CSV table of C-alpha atoms in Angstrom, one decimal:
chain,number,residue,atom,x,y,z
G,25,HIS,CA,-50.3,63.3,14.1
G,26,SER,CA,-50.7,59.6,13.5
G,27,GLY,CA,-52.6,58.2,10.5
G,28,PRO,CA,-54.6,54.7,10.4
G,29,VAL,CA,-52.5,51.5,11.1
G,30,ALA,CA,-52.2,49.2,8.4
G,31,LYS,CA,-53.5,45.8,8.6
G,32,PRO,CA,-51.6,42.9,8.1
G,33,ASN,CA,-52.0,41.2,4.6
G,34,ASN,CA,-52.6,37.7,5.4
G,35,SER,CA,-52.9,36.6,2.1
G,36,PHE,CA,-49.0,37.8,1.8
G,37,PHE,CA,-48.1,35.6,4.5
G,38,ALA,CA,-49.9,32.6,3.3
G,39,CYS,CA,-48.6,32.6,0.1
G,40,ALA,CA,-44.9,32.9,1.5
G,41,LEU,CA,-45.5,30.2,4.0
G,42,LEU,CA,-46.6,28.0,1.1
G,43,LEU,CA,-43.8,28.8,-1.3
G,44,GLY,CA,-41.4,28.1,1.7
G,45,LEU,CA,-42.9,24.6,2.0
G,46,THR,CA,-43.0,24.0,-1.8
G,47,LEU,CA,-39.3,24.7,-1.9
G,48,ALA,CA,-38.7,22.4,1.0
G,49,ALA,CA,-40.5,19.9,-0.4
G,50,CYS,CA,-38.7,20.1,-3.9
G,51,SER,CA,-35.3,20.1,-2.3
G,52,LYS,CA,-36.0,16.7,-0.4
G,53,SER,CA,-37.2,14.8,-3.7
G,54,GLY,CA,-35.0,13.3,-6.5
G,55,PRO,CA,-31.3,13.3,-6.6
G,56,PRO,CA,-29.5,16.6,-6.1
G,57,THR,CA,-28.7,18.5,-9.0
G,58,VAL,CA,-25.4,20.5,-9.1
G,59,ALA,CA,-25.7,23.6,-11.2
G,60,VAL,CA,-22.2,25.0,-11.4
G,61,PRO,CA,-20.5,27.8,-14.1
G,62,ALA,CA,-19.4,26.0,-17.0
G,63,ALA,CA,-16.6,28.5,-17.4
G,64,GLY,CA,-13.0,27.7,-16.0
G,65,SER,CA,-11.0,29.9,-13.7
G,66,GLY,CA,-7.7,28.4,-14.5
G,67,LYS,CA,-5.7,25.9,-12.7
G,68,THR,CA,-5.8,26.1,-8.8
G,69,ALA,CA,-4.7,23.9,-6.3
G,70,VAL,CA,-7.1,22.0,-4.8
G,71,HIS,CA,-5.7,21.2,-1.5
G,72,ALA,CA,-2.7,22.4,0.9
G,73,PHE,CA,-1.5,20.6,3.7
G,74,ASP,CA,2.0,19.2,5.4
G,75,VAL,CA,2.2,15.5,4.3
G,76,ALA,CA,4.6,15.3,7.6
G,77,GLN,CA,1.6,16.3,9.8
G,78,VAL,CA,-1.0,14.1,8.5
G,79,GLU,CA,-2.0,11.0,11.1
G,80,ARG,CA,-4.6,9.1,9.4
G,81,LEU,CA,-5.6,8.3,6.0
G,82,THR,CA,-8.5,6.4,4.4
G,83,ILE,CA,-9.3,5.3,0.9
G,84,ILE,CA,-12.6,3.7,-0.1
G,85,LYS,CA,-13.1,2.1,-3.5
G,86,ASP,CA,-16.5,1.3,-4.8
G,87,ASP,CA,-16.3,-0.1,-8.1
G,88,ALA,CA,-19.5,-2.2,-8.0
G,89,GLY,CA,-19.6,-2.9,-11.6
G,90,ASN,CA,-16.4,-5.1,-11.6
G,91,SER,CA,-16.9,-6.2,-7.8
G,92,ASP,CA,-14.0,-4.3,-6.6
G,93,ALA,CA,-15.2,-2.7,-3.3
G,94,TRP,CA,-13.1,-2.3,-0.4
G,95,GLN,CA,-11.4,0.1,2.1
G,96,ALA,CA,-8.1,0.6,3.7
G,97,ARG,CA,-7.7,2.7,6.9
G,98,LEU,CA,-4.3,3.8,7.9
G,99,VAL,CA,-2.6,5.4,10.9
G,100,ARG,CA,0.9,6.6,11.2
G,101,VAL,CA,3.1,5.4,13.7
G,102,GLY,CA,6.5,6.7,14.2
G,103,ALA,CA,8.1,6.6,10.4
G,104,GLU,CA,5.7,3.6,9.6
G,105,TRP,CA,2.1,3.5,8.2
G,106,ARG,CA,0.0,0.7,9.6
G,107,LEU,CA,-3.2,-0.6,8.6
G,108,LEU,CA,-6.0,-1.0,11.1
G,109,SER,CA,-8.1,-3.4,9.4
G,110,GLY,CA,-8.4,-5.5,6.3
G,111,ALA,CA,-10.1,-4.8,3.2
G,112,HIS,CA,-13.5,-5.7,4.5
G,113,GLY,CA,-12.8,-4.8,8.1
G,114,GLU,CA,-11.3,-8.3,9.0
G,115,ALA,CA,-8.3,-8.2,11.6
G,116,LEU,CA,-4.8,-8.7,9.9
G,117,VAL,CA,-1.7,-10.3,11.4
G,118,ASP,CA,0.7,-8.2,9.1
G,119,VAL,CA,-0.3,-4.5,9.5
G,120,LEU,CA,2.3,-2.9,7.8
G,121,ALA,CA,1.4,-0.5,4.9
G,122,ASP,CA,3.8,0.5,2.1
G,123,ARG,CA,5.1,3.9,3.5
G,124,ALA,CA,6.7,5.0,0.5
G,125,TRP,CA,3.5,4.6,-1.6
G,126,VAL,CA,1.5,6.3,1.0
G,127,ASN,CA,3.7,9.2,1.3
G,128,HIS,CA,4.1,9.7,-2.3
G,129,PHE,CA,0.2,9.5,-2.4
G,130,LEU,CA,-0.3,12.1,0.0
G,131,ASP,CA,2.3,14.2,-1.7
G,132,THR,CA,0.7,14.1,-5.2
G,133,LEU,CA,-2.6,14.9,-3.6
G,134,ARG,CA,-1.1,18.3,-2.9
G,135,THR,CA,-0.4,18.7,-6.3
G,136,LEU,CA,-3.9,18.0,-7.6
G,137,GLN,CA,-5.3,21.0,-10.1
G,138,ALA,CA,-8.6,22.0,-10.7
G,139,GLU,CA,-8.9,23.3,-14.1
G,140,GLY,CA,-12.5,24.8,-13.5
G,141,ALA,CA,-16.3,24.0,-12.8
G,142,ALA,CA,-17.8,21.2,-14.4
G,143,PRO,CA,-20.5,21.7,-16.8
G,144,VAL,CA,-24.1,21.6,-15.4
G,145,GLY,CA,-25.3,18.4,-14.3
G,146,THR,CA,-26.3,15.9,-11.6
G,147,LEU,CA,-24.2,13.9,-9.2
G,148,ALA,CA,-25.0,10.9,-11.1
G,149,SER,CA,-24.0,12.2,-14.2
G,150,TYR,CA,-20.5,12.7,-12.8
G,151,GLY,CA,-20.4,9.5,-11.2
G,152,LEU,CA,-20.6,11.1,-7.9
G,153,ASP,CA,-23.6,9.7,-6.6
G,154,ARG,CA,-21.7,6.7,-5.5
G,155,PRO,CA,-18.0,7.8,-6.1
G,156,LEU,CA,-15.4,5.6,-7.5
G,157,PHE,CA,-13.0,6.7,-4.5
G,158,ARG,CA,-13.4,8.9,-1.5
G,159,VAL,CA,-10.3,9.8,0.2
G,160,GLU,CA,-10.1,11.3,3.7
G,161,TRP,CA,-6.7,12.5,5.7
G,162,ALA,CA,-6.5,14.3,8.6
G,163,THR,CA,-3.8,16.1,10.7
G,164,ARG,CA,-4.3,16.7,14.3
G,165,SER,CA,-6.1,20.2,13.5
G,166,GLU,CA,-8.1,19.5,10.3
G,167,THR,CA,-9.8,16.8,8.2
G,168,GLN,CA,-9.6,17.0,4.0
G,169,SER,CA,-11.5,14.8,1.7
G,170,LEU,CA,-11.9,14.1,-1.8
G,171,SER,CA,-14.6,12.3,-3.9
G,172,VAL,CA,-13.5,10.9,-7.5
G,173,GLY,CA,-16.2,10.1,-9.8
G,174,GLY,CA,-16.6,6.9,-12.1
G,175,VAL,CA,-17.1,9.2,-15.1
G,176,ASP,CA,-14.2,10.6,-17.1
G,177,GLY,CA,-14.2,14.6,-17.6
G,178,PRO,CA,-13.3,16.3,-20.8
G,179,GLY,CA,-9.5,16.6,-21.8
G,180,GLY,CA,-8.2,13.8,-19.4
G,181,THR,CA,-10.0,15.2,-16.3
G,182,VAL,CA,-12.1,13.4,-13.6
G,183,PHE,CA,-15.0,14.9,-12.2
G,184,ALA,CA,-14.5,15.5,-8.1
G,185,GLN,CA,-15.5,17.0,-5.4
G,186,VAL,CA,-13.5,18.5,-2.3
G,187,GLN,CA,-15.1,18.1,1.0
G,188,PRO,CA,-18.0,16.3,-0.5
G,189,GLY,CA,-21.6,17.3,0.1
G,190,VAL,CA,-25.0,18.3,-1.6
G,191,ASN,CA,-24.0,21.9,-2.3
G,192,ALA,CA,-20.2,21.1,-2.9
G,193,PRO,CA,-19.2,22.2,-6.4
G,194,VAL,CA,-18.0,19.7,-8.8
G,195,LEU,CA,-14.4,20.6,-10.1
G,196,LEU,CA,-12.6,19.3,-13.2
G,197,VAL,CA,-9.6,17.7,-11.7
G,198,ARG,CA,-6.3,16.6,-13.0
G,199,GLY,CA,-2.9,15.0,-11.3
G,200,ALA,CA,-0.7,12.2,-10.4
G,201,ALA,CA,-2.9,11.2,-7.5
G,202,ILE,CA,-5.7,10.4,-9.8
G,203,HIS,CA,-3.4,8.2,-11.7
G,204,MET,CA,-2.1,6.6,-8.6
G,205,LEU,CA,-6.0,5.8,-7.6
G,206,ALA,CA,-6.5,4.5,-11.1
G,207,ARG,CA,-3.9,2.0,-10.8
G,208,LEU,CA,-5.0,0.9,-7.1
G,209,SER,CA,-6.6,-2.3,-8.3
G,210,HIS,CA,-6.2,-4.1,-5.0
G,211,PHE,CA,-6.1,-3.7,-1.4
G,212,ASN,CA,-2.7,-5.4,-1.4
G,213,THR,CA,-1.4,-2.6,-3.3
G,214,VAL,CA,-1.4,-0.4,-0.1
G,215,ARG,CA,0.5,-3.3,2.0
G,216,GLU,CA,4.1,-3.6,2.6
G,217,ARG,CA,4.9,-5.8,-0.2
G,218,ARG,CA,8.9,-5.7,0.4
G,219,LEU,CA,9.4,-9.1,2.1
G,220,LEU,CA,12.5,-7.5,3.6
G,221,THR,CA,11.8,-4.1,5.8
G,222,PHE,CA,15.0,-3.6,6.9
G,223,ASP,CA,18.1,-2.4,4.5
G,224,LEU,CA,20.5,-5.1,3.9
G,225,ASP,CA,23.1,-2.7,2.9
G,226,ASP,CA,23.3,-2.6,6.8
G,227,ALA,CA,23.8,-6.3,7.3
G,228,ASP,CA,27.4,-7.6,8.9
G,229,GLU,CA,27.0,-11.3,8.0
G,230,VAL,CA,24.7,-13.2,5.8
G,231,ALA,CA,24.6,-17.1,5.9
G,232,VAL,CA,22.8,-18.8,2.9
G,233,GLU,CA,21.2,-22.4,2.7
G,234,TRP,CA,19.7,-23.4,-0.6
G,235,ARG,CA,19.1,-27.3,-1.3
G,236,GLY,CA,22.1,-28.5,0.9
G,237,GLY,CA,24.5,-25.9,-0.5
G,238,ARG,CA,25.7,-23.5,2.0
G,239,ARG,CA,27.4,-20.1,1.9
G,240,TYR,CA,28.8,-17.6,4.7
G,241,PHE,CA,29.6,-14.1,3.8
G,242,GLN,CA,30.8,-11.4,6.3
G,243,ARG,CA,31.1,-7.5,5.6
G,244,GLN,CA,35.0,-6.1,5.4
G,245,GLY,CA,34.2,-2.4,4.5
G,246,GLU,CA,32.8,-2.0,1.0
G,247,PHE,CA,33.8,-5.8,0.2
G,248,TRP,CA,32.2,-9.2,1.2
G,249,ALA,CA,34.4,-12.1,2.5
G,250,ASP,CA,33.6,-15.9,2.8
G,251,VAL,CA,34.4,-17.9,6.2
G,252,ARG,CA,38.0,-18.3,5.1
G,253,ASN,CA,38.5,-14.6,5.0
G,254,THR,CA,39.0,-14.1,1.4
G,255,ARG,CA,37.6,-11.1,-0.3
G,256,PHE,CA,35.5,-11.4,-3.3
G,257,VAL,CA,36.6,-8.8,-6.1
G,258,GLY,CA,35.8,-8.3,-9.6
G,259,ALA,CA,33.4,-10.7,-11.2
G,260,GLN,CA,32.9,-12.7,-7.8
G,261,ALA,CA,32.2,-9.5,-6.0
G,262,GLU,CA,29.6,-8.3,-8.6
G,263,GLN,CA,27.9,-12.1,-8.0
G,264,VAL,CA,27.7,-11.9,-4.5
G,265,ALA,CA,26.1,-8.3,-4.7
G,266,ALA,CA,23.9,-9.1,-7.2
G,267,ALA,CA,22.6,-12.4,-5.2
G,268,LEU,CA,22.1,-10.4,-1.9
G,269,GLU,CA,20.5,-7.5,-3.8
G,270,GLY,CA,18.0,-10.2,-4.9
G,271,VAL,CA,17.0,-10.9,-1.4
G,272,ALA,CA,16.6,-7.2,-0.7
G,273,HIS,CA,14.1,-7.2,-3.7
G,274,LEU,CA,11.9,-10.0,-2.8
G,275,ARG,CA,8.2,-9.2,-3.3
G,276,VAL,CA,5.1,-10.4,-1.9
G,277,GLU,CA,2.3,-11.8,-4.0
G,278,LYS,CA,0.0,-13.2,-1.5
G,279,PHE,CA,-0.4,-12.6,2.3
G,280,SER,CA,-1.8,-15.4,4.5
G,281,ASP,CA,-4.1,-13.4,6.9
G,282,LEU,CA,-6.3,-12.5,3.9
G,283,PRO,CA,-9.3,-14.8,3.4
G,284,GLY,CA,-8.6,-14.9,-0.3
G,285,ASP,CA,-4.9,-15.7,-0.2
G,286,ASP,CA,-4.8,-17.5,3.0
G,287,GLY,CA,-5.7,-21.3,0.9
G,288,ALA,CA,-3.1,-20.9,-2.1
G,289,VAL,CA,-0.2,-19.9,0.0
G,290,VAL,CA,-0.6,-22.4,3.2
G,291,HIS,CA,-1.3,-25.2,0.4
G,292,ALA,CA,1.9,-24.4,-1.5
G,293,VAL,CA,3.9,-24.2,1.6
G,294,ARG,CA,2.8,-27.7,3.0
G,295,ALA,CA,2.4,-29.5,-0.3
G,296,ALA,CA,6.1,-29.0,-1.3
G,297,PRO,CA,8.5,-31.8,-0.5
G,298,VAL,CA,11.5,-31.3,1.7
G,299,ARG,CA,14.6,-30.4,-0.5
G,300,GLY,CA,17.9,-30.2,1.4
G,301,VAL,CA,16.9,-28.0,4.6
G,302,GLN,CA,15.1,-29.8,7.3
G,303,ALA,CA,11.4,-28.8,7.8
G,304,GLY,CA,10.4,-26.9,10.8
G,305,GLY,CA,8.4,-24.4,12.4
G,306,GLY,CA,8.4,-21.2,10.4
G,307,ALA,CA,10.4,-18.3,11.6
G,308,GLY,CA,8.6,-15.8,13.7
G,309,GLY,CA,5.8,-18.7,14.3
G,310,GLY,CA,4.4,-19.0,11.0
G,311,PRO,CA,3.1,-22.4,9.8
G,312,ARG,CA,5.4,-25.2,9.4
G,313,ALA,CA,6.9,-25.3,5.9
G,314,SER,CA,8.7,-27.5,3.8
G,315,LEU,CA,12.0,-25.4,3.1
G,316,VAL,CA,14.1,-25.4,0.4
G,317,GLY,CA,16.3,-22.3,1.6
G,318,ARG,CA,17.1,-20.4,4.5
G,319,VAL,CA,18.8,-17.0,4.8
G,320,LYS,CA,20.4,-15.8,8.1
G,321,MET,CA,21.2,-11.9,8.2
G,322,ARG,CA,22.7,-10.0,11.3
G,323,LEU,CA,22.5,-6.4,11.5
G,324,SER,CA,23.7,-4.5,14.3
G,325,GLY,CA,24.0,-7.7,16.4
G,326,GLN,CA,20.4,-8.9,15.7
G,327,GLU,CA,19.6,-11.8,13.4
G,328,HIS,CA,16.8,-12.1,11.2
G,329,ARG,CA,16.0,-15.5,9.5
G,330,LEU,CA,14.2,-15.8,6.2
G,331,GLU,CA,12.9,-19.2,5.1
G,332,LEU,CA,11.8,-20.0,1.6
G,333,GLY,CA,9.4,-22.9,0.8
G,334,GLY,CA,7.0,-23.8,-1.8
G,335,ASP,CA,7.9,-24.7,-5.4
G,336,ALA,CA,9.0,-22.7,-8.8
G,337,ARG,CA,5.4,-22.1,-9.6
G,338,GLU,CA,4.4,-20.7,-5.9
G,339,PRO,CA,7.3,-19.8,-3.7
G,340,THR,CA,6.7,-18.8,-0.5
G,341,ALA,CA,8.4,-17.4,2.6
G,342,VAL,CA,8.6,-16.7,6.4
G,343,ILE,CA,10.6,-14.2,7.9
G,344,SER,CA,11.2,-13.5,11.8
G,345,SER,CA,10.7,-9.9,11.4
G,346,ARG,CA,7.1,-10.4,10.3
G,347,PRO,CA,5.8,-12.8,12.6
G,348,GLY,CA,2.9,-15.1,12.5
G,349,MET,CA,2.7,-14.7,8.5
G,350,THR,CA,3.3,-16.9,5.3
G,351,PHE,CA,3.9,-15.1,2.5
G,352,GLY,CA,3.4,-16.1,-1.2
G,353,LEU,CA,6.2,-14.7,-3.4
G,354,HIS,CA,6.7,-13.8,-7.3
G,355,PRO,CA,7.6,-17.2,-9.0
G,356,GLN,CA,11.0,-15.2,-10.0
G,357,ALA,CA,12.1,-15.8,-6.3
G,358,TRP,CA,13.0,-19.2,-7.3
G,359,GLN,CA,15.5,-18.2,-9.8
G,360,TRP,CA,16.9,-16.3,-7.4
G,361,GLY,CA,17.4,-18.9,-5.1
G,362,ALA,CA,19.1,-21.0,-7.6
G,363,ARG,CA,21.7,-18.1,-8.0
G,364,LEU,CA,22.4,-18.4,-4.4
G,365,LYS,CA,23.7,-22.0,-4.6
G,366,ALA,CA,26.2,-20.8,-7.4
G,367,LEU,CA,27.4,-18.2,-5.0
G,368,PRO,CA,31.4,-18.6,-4.7
G,369,GLY,CA,32.8,-19.6,-1.2
G,370,ARG,CA,32.1,-22.2,1.5
G,371,ALA,CA,31.1,-22.0,4.7
G,372,SER,CA,31.7,-24.1,7.8
G,373,ARG,CA,29.3,-22.4,10.1
G,374,ARG,CA,25.1,-22.1,10.1
């Protein structure tokens, strides 16, 4: 037995179609609203990954209100991190990044804690319609990302999205990585700002010239000796060690391969008169400089040459291990140079 076949309700399908079109139209109009529960769910780790496996890192800062917008794109090469380009995509001569900073930053990303979901709001209300920071890092198998808004959350947290997207939940996040980003005020912060990229503790010989004064030191076990094979002990040994430690801690303030730094650095090198050391081509192919000091260091049979110029206000340097560059140094470098000349001992070789 079969009853009459029911006819399709055309009015029902028409209404359903109209409703679907209306929802689609609404989803395309206006900024996306992120409605998430306000109740927290306790602290949870935001990311999980092995720092040693990360091969690429990108940090994008977009602080339009302070004209502070740039990006740093980095790639791991062996034990080093190298920059693929400058702050705005320009080519760099010196591509070394501060690997200690990069590795520490990646390590702090793993410790970020989500304290719960953000209150209901729009992306703009969180500062995530145009994030202050966008960070992306990748291993061979996966890519992870984080967007941080420019609006502070409650209780010292920030608003952030993990794997950002229209429907990604907005979280209340805190952690050391957020503090590191907050202090990231310039592209140069990511660059290798230690002038020496090798360990001076491994040096066998160091020869110093400063305004005509010359000193030569040779390592003998834990001690340094002068050219006459006289070991320095006591206060003299401390004086030599402190001066050489000063070389190892010279810090770069300006890089000549960035348009904003080039003029100041090159002018400082070329404007200084010659003082005690004959001017010549920069170590490693840098521009010709008026030199006031030179340090030659031999490590495992390889010589590295550092040449200092400029003046007390704007010291400059070129170094053979980082060719083609002129570096602007912190003014304290000049005080260090003066201490070099006061070192004990005399040298009969250059």
